[in-house]
């Protein structure tokens, strides 16, 4: 019988037709196709059917496994695609960041100009090229004049805008100069501009034939850069000072050329700003000396290396000492006694002058208190105060607090300031001196006649004393003009109610001349050199000098 569930198989070897029940895994029945075989055969057939069944099963399992595997592969492929996309995105971002980092490493983020690092690299390469080709190159170092004032008064944001404006101006100038026909033709010149931070810019001019090429660029820059910049609501005008160093004359390495261009720039500043200067070897020495002074000055106060000397001032009519001028001396550990002319100007260029002013004032107060014994009630000591913007040194508060802490009367102290302070100063400076005056100090205008200050200062500035500068006294006997000036100062001073003191009296002739002109007091080597406090005290015991 033939059941529907059964599958018929032919076993030709044994001449059998087998009927297999797949679900029950057994042969249901069989038919002998030819002749009926023996029972033994049947057993073999059963085994065979079993094998076939197992194989089928295995095939099914394999199929299932393959399907599952395929699914997994698909899923994994999907995952891989998404990871791949993510990776690609990350790589792109990384490249962008790397580009930004590279930009920041070589360019100035405020102005977009090259930065110091890139500039120095290019300079080193340019030097190597110049050595090979036996050419010159020049480095221009620019510094804006009085940029700090812009920053201080209008704020850093405006300062930044100004720097961007100047950078754009220089960039435009350089672009215009790309075909530099006005430079000595050699071949196309490379002008690389960089900002070194702050208000410092530098320009590399490769392949110049003569130093004057660099000077020509500098001159043109000086004509191009000064401009009035409209920054927010402010109009700001700037000029610039330029230092130039030339390879191979001024140095063989990028560092040396830069150092020397910087020194030359500094020199340009001191010679009036808005100008350019070439580096010279003497300048190197001056700047080096100045650098060493500045470095050592910072430690001098802490180490107690300053002392005050006192030079007597005398009434010319009877040569009696009326007061002393306190003059600072620096007992340098290696250089010995350094005169103030060498270090005060350096201190004035930095904040060190503030501490020096304070130290001198306090020390002078202490000293005058010690000398002020009965009978010497009117003795006074003059103190020189200097430095740019005395008003921003918070000096008035300091003077008042020191008077109280030392316990001295302001009428025994005179403050000497130079005309230059007034020249550089403003209305604020005058109000500072009014405040000093209202504390009871006397005020003297030092080195009078040298500062070219307007005579109108004499009426707006509350000065008690004019000190005629040494330079007029020095040549008074040989130069008629000086005598005229001295007489004029005395007459004018007196008519304004000021006391007149002559500085630098070195000879008897000078003394007599000044006395006859009606000068009130005098000071100079003719009477006495400045001396330490204990020696000055001995002078005080004399009736006259
Ligand atoms: P100054 O205030 O005009 O001081 C007078 C200078 O002339 C002193 O020089 C003094 O030694 C010098 N002198 C006096 N009599 C004669 C003379 O007959 N002939 C000559 N050739 N010179 C004479 P010193 O002490 O070298 O001071 C130089 C300048 O340094 C001072 O000029 C003053 O501007 C500044 N200075 C001195 N001490 C101080 C200080 O404590 N603080 C500040 N800020 N500046 C000071
Ligand atoms: Mg003085
Ligand atoms: Mg003087």
Coordinates of C-alpha atoms and ligand atoms in Angstrom, one line a residue:
X1 CA 0.0 0.0 0.0
X2 CA 1.2 3.4 -0.7
X3 CA 0.8 6.0 2.0
X4 CA 0.8 9.7 1.1
X5 CA 3.3 10.6 3.7
X6 CA 5.8 8.1 2.5
X7 CA 8.5 8.9 0.1
X8 CA 9.4 6.3 -2.4
X9 CA 13.1 5.5 -2.9
X10 CA 14.7 3.2 -5.4
X11 CA 17.4 1.0 -4.3
X12 CA 18.6 -0.4 -7.6
X13 CA 21.4 -2.4 -6.2
X14 CA 19.1 -4.5 -4.2
X15 CA 16.3 -4.1 -6.6
X16 CA 14.0 -2.7 -4.0
X17 CA 11.5 0.1 -3.9
X18 CA 11.6 1.6 -0.4
X19 CA 8.8 3.7 1.2
X20 CA 10.2 6.0 3.8
X21 CA 8.2 7.7 6.5
X22 CA 10.2 10.9 7.1
X23 CA 8.5 12.0 10.2
X24 CA 8.8 8.7 12.0
X25 CA 12.2 8.1 10.5
X26 CA 11.5 4.5 9.4
X27 CA 10.9 2.5 6.3
X28 CA 7.2 1.8 6.2
X29 CA 7.4 -1.0 3.7
X30 CA 9.2 -2.0 0.6
X31 CA 8.6 -3.8 -2.6
X32 CA 11.0 -6.0 -4.4
X33 CA 11.3 -4.9 -7.9
X34 CA 12.9 -7.9 -9.3
X35 CA 13.2 -10.9 -7.0
X36 CA 12.6 -10.7 -3.3
X37 CA 15.9 -10.6 -1.5
X38 CA 16.6 -12.1 1.8
X39 CA 15.8 -10.6 5.2
X40 CA 19.4 -9.6 5.8
X41 CA 19.1 -7.1 3.1
X42 CA 16.2 -5.4 4.8
X43 CA 18.5 -4.6 7.8
X44 CA 21.0 -2.9 5.5
X45 CA 18.2 -1.0 3.9
X46 CA 17.0 0.3 7.2
X47 CA 20.5 1.5 8.1
X48 CA 20.8 3.2 4.8
X49 CA 17.5 5.0 5.3
X50 CA 18.7 6.1 8.7
X51 CA 21.8 7.6 7.1
X52 CA 19.8 9.3 4.5
X53 CA 17.6 10.8 7.1
X54 CA 20.5 12.0 9.2
X55 CA 22.0 13.6 6.1
X56 CA 18.8 15.4 5.4
X57 CA 18.7 16.6 8.9
X58 CA 22.3 17.8 8.7
X59 CA 21.5 19.6 5.4
X60 CA 18.6 21.4 7.0
X61 CA 20.7 22.4 10.1
X62 CA 23.3 23.6 7.7
X63 CA 20.8 25.6 5.7
X64 CA 19.5 27.2 8.9
X65 CA 23.0 28.0 10.1
X66 CA 23.9 29.5 6.7
X67 CA 20.8 31.7 6.8
X68 CA 21.6 32.8 10.4
X69 CA 25.2 33.5 9.3
X70 CA 24.0 35.5 6.4
X71 CA 21.8 37.6 8.6
X72 CA 24.7 38.2 11.0
X73 CA 27.0 39.1 8.1
X74 CA 24.4 41.6 6.9
X75 CA 24.0 43.1 10.3
X76 CA 27.8 43.3 10.8
X77 CA 28.2 44.9 7.4
X78 CA 25.6 47.5 8.3
X79 CA 27.5 48.2 11.6
X80 CA 30.8 48.4 9.7
X81 CA 29.4 50.9 7.2
X82 CA 28.2 53.1 10.0
X83 CA 31.5 52.8 11.8
X84 CA 33.3 53.6 8.6
X85 CA 31.2 56.7 8.1
X86 CA 31.8 57.8 11.6
X87 CA 35.5 57.2 11.2
X88 CA 35.6 59.2 8.0
X89 CA 33.8 62.1 9.8
X90 CA 36.3 61.9 12.6
X91 CA 39.2 61.9 10.3
X92 CA 37.8 65.0 8.5
X93 CA 37.3 66.8 11.8
X94 CA 40.8 65.8 12.9
X95 CA 42.3 67.1 9.7
X96 CA 40.4 70.4 10.2
X97 CA 41.7 70.6 13.8
X98 CA 45.2 69.8 12.7
X99 CA 45.0 72.5 10.1
X100 CA 43.8 75.0 12.7
X101 CA 46.6 73.9 15.0
X102 CA 49.1 74.3 12.2
X103 CA 47.6 77.7 11.5
X104 CA 47.9 78.7 15.2
X105 CA 51.4 77.4 15.3
X106 CA 52.5 79.6 12.4
X107 CA 50.1 82.5 12.2
X108 CA 49.0 85.2 14.5
X109 CA 45.3 84.7 15.2
X110 CA 44.6 88.4 15.8
X111 CA 46.0 89.7 12.5
X112 CA 46.4 86.6 10.3
X113 CA 50.1 87.6 9.7
X114 CA 52.9 85.1 10.1
X115 CA 53.9 84.6 13.7
X116 CA 57.4 84.7 15.2
X117 CA 58.0 81.0 14.7
X118 CA 57.2 81.0 11.0
X119 CA 59.1 84.3 10.5
X120 CA 62.2 83.0 12.2
X121 CA 62.1 79.7 10.1
X122 CA 61.8 81.7 6.9
X123 CA 64.5 84.1 8.1
X124 CA 66.9 81.1 8.7
X125 CA 66.1 79.8 5.3
X126 CA 66.6 83.2 3.7
X127 CA 70.0 83.5 5.4
X128 CA 71.1 80.1 4.0
X129 CA 70.0 81.3 0.5
X130 CA 71.8 84.6 0.9
X131 CA 75.0 82.8 1.9
X132 CA 74.8 80.6 -1.2
X133 CA 74.0 83.5 -3.5
X134 CA 76.3 86.0 -1.7
X135 CA 73.3 88.3 -1.3
X136 CA 72.2 90.6 1.5
X137 CA 68.9 90.6 3.3
X138 CA 67.3 93.0 5.7
X139 CA 65.1 92.7 8.8
X140 CA 62.9 95.6 9.8
X141 CA 61.6 95.6 13.3
X142 CA 58.6 97.8 13.9
X143 CA 57.0 99.0 17.1
X144 CA 54.1 101.3 17.3
X145 CA 54.7 104.5 19.2
X146 CA 52.8 104.9 22.5
X147 CA 50.6 101.9 21.8
X148 CA 50.4 101.3 25.5
X149 CA 48.6 104.5 26.0
X150 CA 45.9 103.4 23.6
X151 CA 45.5 100.2 25.5
X152 CA 45.5 101.9 28.8
X153 CA 43.1 104.6 28.0
X154 CA 40.8 103.1 25.4
X155 CA 41.0 99.4 26.5
X156 CA 42.4 96.2 25.0
X157 CA 39.6 95.7 22.6
X158 CA 40.3 99.1 20.9
X159 CA 44.0 98.2 21.1
X160 CA 43.3 95.0 19.2
X161 CA 41.3 96.8 16.6
X162 CA 44.2 99.2 16.1
X163 CA 46.6 96.3 15.7
X164 CA 44.4 94.8 13.1
X165 CA 44.1 98.1 11.3
X166 CA 47.9 98.5 11.3
X167 CA 48.4 94.9 10.2
X168 CA 46.1 95.4 7.2
X169 CA 47.9 98.6 6.4
X170 CA 51.3 96.9 6.3
X171 CA 49.9 93.9 4.4
X172 CA 48.5 96.3 1.8
X173 CA 51.8 98.1 1.6
X174 CA 53.7 94.9 1.1
X175 CA 51.2 93.7 -1.6
X176 CA 51.6 96.9 -3.4
X177 CA 55.4 96.6 -3.1
X178 CA 55.3 93.0 -4.5
X179 CA 56.7 94.2 -7.8
X180 CA 59.1 96.4 -5.8
X181 CA 60.4 98.4 -8.8
X182 CA 61.6 101.2 -6.5
X183 CA 64.1 98.8 -4.9
X184 CA 67.5 98.0 -6.5
X185 CA 66.6 95.4 -9.1
X186 CA 68.1 92.0 -8.4
X187 CA 65.2 89.7 -8.7
X188 CA 61.8 89.4 -7.3
X189 CA 62.0 90.3 -3.6
X190 CA 60.2 88.4 -1.0
X191 CA 58.7 90.5 1.7
X192 CA 57.4 88.5 4.6
X193 CA 55.4 90.3 7.3
X194 CA 54.9 89.0 10.8
X195 CA 53.5 90.1 14.1
X196 CA 55.5 89.1 17.1
X197 CA 52.9 89.8 19.7
X198 CA 52.0 93.1 21.3
X199 CA 52.6 96.0 19.0
X200 CA 55.7 94.5 17.4
X201 CA 55.8 93.7 13.7
X202 CA 58.7 92.5 11.5
X203 CA 59.4 92.5 7.8
X204 CA 61.9 90.3 6.1
X205 CA 63.2 91.6 2.8
X206 CA 65.2 89.0 1.0
X207 CA 67.7 89.5 -1.8
X208 CA 68.6 93.2 -1.3
X209 CA 71.6 94.6 -3.0
X210 CA 72.4 97.4 -0.6
X211 CA 71.3 98.4 2.9
X212 CA 69.7 101.5 1.4
X213 CA 67.0 99.2 -0.1
X214 CA 65.9 98.5 3.5
X215 CA 66.0 102.2 4.4
X216 CA 63.8 102.9 1.4
X217 CA 61.2 100.3 2.6
X218 CA 61.4 101.8 6.1
X219 CA 60.9 105.3 4.7
X220 CA 57.9 104.3 2.7
X221 CA 56.5 102.4 5.7
X222 CA 56.8 105.5 7.8
X223 CA 54.9 107.4 5.2
X224 CA 52.3 104.7 4.8
X225 CA 51.6 103.4 8.3
X226 CA 50.8 106.6 10.1
X227 CA 47.2 107.0 9.8
X228 CA 44.2 107.9 11.8
X229 CA 42.2 104.8 12.5
X230 CA 38.5 105.0 13.2
X231 CA 38.1 102.4 16.0
X232 CA 34.5 102.1 17.3
X233 CA 33.8 105.6 18.3
X234 CA 37.4 106.7 18.7
X235 CA 39.8 108.2 16.3
X236 CA 43.3 107.0 17.0
X237 CA 46.5 108.2 15.2
X238 CA 49.7 106.1 15.4
X239 CA 53.2 106.4 14.2
X240 CA 55.8 103.7 14.3
X241 CA 59.6 103.3 15.0
X242 CA 61.6 101.0 12.9
X243 CA 64.9 99.3 13.6
X244 CA 66.9 97.7 10.7
X245 CA 69.5 95.0 10.7
X246 CA 71.2 93.7 7.6
X247 CA 72.8 90.4 6.8
X248 CA 75.7 89.7 6.8
X249 CA 76.9 93.0 8.4
X250 CA 74.8 92.9 11.5
X251 CA 74.7 89.2 12.3
X252 CA 74.9 85.7 10.9
X253 CA 72.0 84.1 12.7
X254 CA 68.3 84.8 12.7
X255 CA 68.4 85.5 16.4
X256 CA 71.3 88.0 16.2
X257 CA 69.7 89.8 13.3
X258 CA 66.4 90.1 15.3
X259 CA 68.2 91.1 18.5
X260 CA 70.0 93.9 16.6
X261 CA 67.0 95.1 14.7
X262 CA 65.2 95.3 18.1
X263 CA 68.1 97.3 19.5
X264 CA 68.0 99.6 16.5
X265 CA 64.3 100.1 16.9
X266 CA 64.8 101.0 20.5
X267 CA 67.3 103.6 19.4
X268 CA 64.8 104.9 16.9
X269 CA 62.4 105.4 19.8
X270 CA 64.9 107.3 21.9
X271 CA 65.8 109.5 19.0
X272 CA 62.3 110.9 18.7
X273 CA 60.1 108.1 17.4
X274 CA 58.4 107.9 14.0
X275 CA 61.7 107.3 12.4
X276 CA 64.1 104.4 11.5
X277 CA 67.5 103.5 12.6
X278 CA 70.2 101.0 11.4
X279 CA 71.9 98.8 13.9
X280 CA 75.4 99.8 14.9
X281 CA 78.0 98.1 17.1
X282 CA 78.1 101.1 19.6
X283 CA 74.4 100.8 19.9
X284 CA 74.9 97.2 20.8
X285 CA 77.0 98.2 23.8
X286 CA 74.7 101.0 25.0
X287 CA 71.7 98.8 24.9
X288 CA 73.5 95.9 26.5
X289 CA 74.7 98.2 29.3
X290 CA 71.1 99.4 29.7
X291 CA 69.8 95.9 29.8
X292 CA 72.2 94.9 32.5
X293 CA 71.3 98.0 34.6
X294 CA 67.6 97.2 34.3
X295 CA 68.2 93.6 35.3
X296 CA 70.3 94.6 38.4
X297 CA 68.0 97.5 39.4
X298 CA 65.2 95.1 40.1
X299 CA 67.3 93.6 42.9
X300 CA 68.9 96.8 44.1
X301 CA 66.1 97.9 46.4
X302 CA 65.6 94.5 48.0
X303 CA 69.4 94.3 48.6
X304 CA 69.6 97.7 50.1
X305 CA 72.1 98.9 47.5
X306 CA 70.8 102.5 47.4
X307 CA 72.0 105.3 49.6
X308 CA 71.2 109.0 49.7
X309 CA 73.9 111.7 49.4
X310 CA 73.2 115.3 50.4
X311 CA 74.4 118.4 48.7
X312 CA 74.1 121.6 50.6
X313 CA 72.1 124.6 49.1
X314 CA 73.3 127.9 50.4
X315 CA 71.9 131.4 50.7
X316 CA 74.2 133.4 48.4
X317 CA 74.2 136.5 50.6
X318 CA 75.9 134.8 53.6
X319 CA 76.7 131.3 52.4
X320 CA 74.6 129.7 55.1
X321 CA 73.2 126.3 54.5
X322 CA 69.4 126.5 54.1
X323 CA 68.7 123.0 52.8
X324 CA 70.1 119.9 51.2
X325 CA 69.2 118.1 48.0
X326 CA 68.9 114.4 48.5
X327 CA 70.7 112.7 45.6
X328 CA 70.5 109.0 45.1
X329 CA 73.6 106.8 44.7
X330 CA 73.7 103.1 43.8
X331 CA 76.3 101.0 45.5
X332 CA 76.4 98.3 42.8
X333 CA 77.9 95.0 44.1
X334 CA 80.3 94.8 41.1
X335 CA 80.5 98.2 39.5
X336 CA 80.8 100.3 42.7
X337 CA 79.1 103.6 42.9
X338 CA 76.8 104.2 39.9
X339 CA 75.7 107.8 39.3
X340 CA 71.9 108.5 39.0
X341 CA 72.4 109.7 35.4
X342 CA 73.1 106.1 34.5
X343 CA 70.2 104.3 36.1
X344 CA 67.4 106.9 36.8
X345 CA 66.6 107.2 33.1
X346 CA 66.4 103.4 32.9
X347 CA 64.2 103.2 36.0
X348 CA 62.0 106.0 34.5
X349 CA 61.3 103.8 31.5
X350 CA 59.9 101.1 33.8
X351 CA 57.9 100.8 36.9
X352 CA 61.0 100.6 39.0
X353 CA 61.0 104.4 39.3
X354 CA 57.8 104.2 41.5
X355 CA 59.6 102.2 44.2
X356 CA 62.7 104.3 43.9
X357 CA 60.7 107.5 44.3
X358 CA 59.1 106.0 47.4
X359 CA 62.3 104.8 48.9
X360 CA 64.0 108.2 48.4
X361 CA 61.1 110.1 49.9
X362 CA 60.8 107.9 53.0
X363 CA 64.6 107.9 53.6
X364 CA 64.8 111.7 53.2
X365 CA 61.9 112.1 55.6
X366 CA 63.6 109.9 58.2
X367 CA 66.8 111.9 57.7
X368 CA 65.3 115.4 58.0
X369 CA 63.5 114.3 61.1
X370 CA 66.8 113.3 62.6
X371 CA 68.5 116.6 61.7
X372 CA 65.7 118.8 62.8
X373 CA 66.9 119.8 66.2
X374 CA 66.0 123.1 68.0
X375 CA 67.6 125.9 66.0
X376 CA 67.4 124.0 62.8
X377 CA 63.7 124.1 62.6
X378 CA 63.6 125.5 59.0
X379 CA 66.1 123.0 57.5
X380 CA 64.6 121.3 54.6
X381 CA 65.6 118.5 52.3
X382 CA 64.7 118.4 48.6
X383 CA 63.6 115.2 47.0
X384 CA 63.7 114.6 43.2
X385 CA 60.6 112.8 42.0
X386 CA 60.4 111.6 38.4
X387 CA 58.9 109.2 36.0
X388 CA 56.3 109.3 33.4
X389 CA 52.8 110.1 34.7
X390 CA 53.6 110.8 38.3
X391 CA 49.8 111.1 38.8
X392 CA 49.4 107.4 38.1
X393 CA 52.0 106.4 40.6
X394 CA 49.5 107.0 43.4
X395 CA 52.2 109.3 44.8
X396 CA 50.0 111.8 46.7
X397 CA 48.6 109.1 49.0
X398 CA 52.0 107.7 49.5
X399 CA 53.5 111.1 50.5
X400 CA 50.8 111.8 52.9
X401 CA 50.9 108.3 54.6
X402 CA 54.7 108.5 54.8
X403 CA 54.6 112.0 56.5
X404 CA 52.4 110.5 59.1
X405 CA 54.2 107.3 59.6
X406 CA 57.6 108.9 59.9
X407 CA 56.3 111.9 61.8
X408 CA 57.7 114.8 59.9
X409 CA 56.4 118.1 58.9
X410 CA 55.8 118.7 55.1
X411 CA 57.2 122.2 55.4
X412 CA 60.7 120.6 55.8
X413 CA 60.4 118.8 52.5
X414 CA 60.7 120.2 49.0
X415 CA 59.8 118.3 46.0
X416 CA 61.8 118.8 42.8
X417 CA 60.4 117.9 39.5
X418 CA 61.7 118.6 36.0
X419 CA 60.0 120.6 33.3
X420 CA 59.9 117.5 31.2
X421 CA 57.3 116.0 33.5
X422 CA 55.1 118.9 32.8
X423 CA 55.7 118.7 29.1
X424 CA 54.8 115.1 28.9
X425 CA 52.1 115.5 31.4
X426 CA 48.6 116.7 31.2
X427 CA 46.0 118.6 33.3
X428 CA 46.1 115.5 35.6
X429 CA 49.8 116.1 36.3
X430 CA 49.0 119.7 37.3
X431 CA 46.3 118.6 39.6
X432 CA 48.7 116.0 41.1
X433 CA 51.0 118.8 41.9
X434 CA 48.2 120.9 43.3
X435 CA 47.4 118.0 45.6
X436 CA 51.1 117.7 46.6
X437 CA 51.1 121.4 47.3
X438 CA 48.0 121.3 49.4
X439 CA 49.8 118.7 51.6
X440 CA 52.1 121.6 52.6
X441 CA 55.2 120.7 50.5
X442 CA 57.3 123.3 48.7
X443 CA 57.7 122.6 45.0
X444 CA 60.7 123.4 42.9
X445 CA 61.1 123.2 39.1
X446 CA 64.4 121.6 38.5
X447 CA 66.8 122.2 35.5
X448 CA 64.7 125.2 34.6
X449 CA 65.3 126.5 31.1
X450 CA 66.1 123.1 29.5
X451 CA 62.7 121.7 29.0
X452 CA 61.4 124.2 26.5
X453 CA 58.2 124.3 28.5
X454 CA 55.8 127.0 27.9
X455 CA 56.2 129.9 30.3
X456 CA 52.4 129.7 30.9
X457 CA 53.2 126.6 33.0
X458 CA 54.7 128.9 35.5
X459 CA 51.3 130.4 36.2
X460 CA 49.3 127.2 36.2
X461 CA 51.8 125.2 38.1
X462 CA 52.1 125.9 41.8
X463 CA 55.9 126.1 42.0
X464 CA 57.7 127.9 44.8
X465 CA 61.3 127.7 43.4
X466 CA 63.0 127.8 40.1
X467 CA 66.4 126.0 39.8
X468 CA 68.4 127.5 37.0
X469 CA 69.9 124.7 35.1
X470 CA 73.6 124.0 35.4
X471 CA 74.2 124.4 31.7
X472 CA 73.5 128.2 31.9
X473 CA 75.7 128.6 35.0
X474 CA 78.5 126.6 33.6
X475 CA 79.2 129.0 30.7
X476 CA 77.9 132.1 32.4
X477 CA 81.3 133.8 32.4
X478 CA 82.2 133.0 28.8
X479 CA 78.9 133.5 27.1
X480 CA 77.2 136.7 27.2
X481 CA 73.9 135.1 26.1
X482 CA 73.8 132.9 29.2
X483 CA 74.2 135.9 31.4
X484 CA 71.2 137.5 29.7
X485 CA 69.1 134.3 30.2
X486 CA 70.1 134.0 33.9
X487 CA 69.2 137.6 34.5
X488 CA 65.9 137.2 32.7
X489 CA 65.0 134.0 34.7
X490 CA 65.8 135.8 38.0
X491 CA 63.8 138.9 37.1
X492 CA 60.8 136.9 35.8
X493 CA 60.9 134.4 38.7
X494 CA 61.1 137.2 41.3
X495 CA 58.2 139.1 39.7
X496 CA 56.1 135.9 39.9
X497 CA 57.1 135.6 43.6
X498 CA 59.4 132.5 43.1
X499 CA 62.7 131.8 44.9
X500 CA 65.6 131.3 42.5
X501 CA 68.3 128.8 43.0
X502 CA 71.3 128.4 40.7
X503 CA 72.7 124.9 40.2
X504 CA 76.2 123.9 39.4
X505 CA 78.2 126.8 40.7
X506 CA 81.8 125.7 40.3
X507 CA 83.8 128.8 40.5
X508 CA 84.1 131.9 42.6
X509 CA 83.3 134.1 39.6
X510 CA 80.1 132.3 39.0
X511 CA 79.2 132.7 42.6
X512 CA 79.8 136.4 42.6
X513 CA 78.0 136.9 39.3
X514 CA 74.9 135.1 40.6
X515 CA 74.9 136.9 43.9
X516 CA 75.1 140.2 42.1
X517 CA 72.2 139.2 39.9
X518 CA 70.1 138.8 43.0
X519 CA 69.9 134.9 42.8
X520 CA 68.7 133.7 46.2
X521 CA 70.4 130.5 46.7
X522 CA 73.1 128.3 45.1
X523 CA 74.4 124.8 44.9
X524 CA 77.6 123.5 43.4
X525 CA 81.0 122.0 43.8
X526 CA 82.3 125.4 44.6
X527 CA 80.6 125.1 48.0
X528 CA 80.5 121.3 48.4
X529 CA 80.0 118.0 46.6
X530 CA 77.2 115.8 47.6
X531 CA 78.2 113.8 50.7
X532 CA 76.8 110.9 52.8
X533 CA 74.4 111.9 55.6
X534 CA 76.9 111.8 58.5
X535 CA 79.3 114.1 56.6
X536 CA 76.5 116.5 55.8
X537 CA 75.6 116.7 59.5
X538 CA 79.1 117.9 60.2
X539 CA 78.6 120.7 57.5
X540 CA 75.5 121.8 59.4
X541 CA 77.5 122.6 62.4
X542 CA 79.6 125.2 60.5
X543 CA 78.4 128.8 60.5
X544 CA 78.9 129.1 56.7
X545 CA 80.7 127.2 54.0
Ligands
LIG1 P1 69.6 117.3 39.6 O1 68.4 117.0 40.4 O2 69.6 118.5 38.8 O3 70.8 117.2 40.6 C1 71.9 118.0 40.6 C2 73.0 117.3 39.9 O4 74.1 118.2 39.7 C3 73.6 116.2 40.8 O5 74.1 115.2 40.0 C4 74.8 116.9 41.4 O6 75.8 116.1 41.9 C5 75.3 117.7 40.3 N1 76.0 118.9 40.7 C6 75.9 119.6 41.7 N2 76.8 120.6 41.8 C7 77.5 120.5 40.6 C8 78.5 121.3 40.0 O7 79.0 122.2 40.6 N3 79.0 120.9 38.8 C9 78.5 119.8 38.2 N4 79.1 119.4 37.1 N5 77.5 119.0 38.7 C10 77.0 119.4 39.9 P2 73.7 113.7 40.3 O8 73.7 113.4 41.8 O9 74.6 112.9 39.4 O10 72.2 113.6 39.8 C11 71.9 113.8 38.5 C12 70.5 113.8 38.3 O11 69.9 112.5 38.7 C13 69.8 114.8 39.2 O12 69.8 116.0 38.7 C14 68.4 114.2 39.2 O13 67.7 114.6 38.1 C15 68.6 112.8 39.2 N6 68.5 112.3 40.5 C16 69.4 112.3 41.5 N7 68.9 111.7 42.6 C17 67.7 111.4 42.3 C18 66.6 110.7 43.1 O14 66.8 110.4 44.2 N8 65.4 110.5 42.4 C19 65.3 110.9 41.2 N9 64.1 110.6 40.6 N10 66.2 111.4 40.4 C20 67.4 111.7 41.0
LIG2 MG1 67.3 118.1 41.6
LIG3 MG1 69.0 120.0 38.4

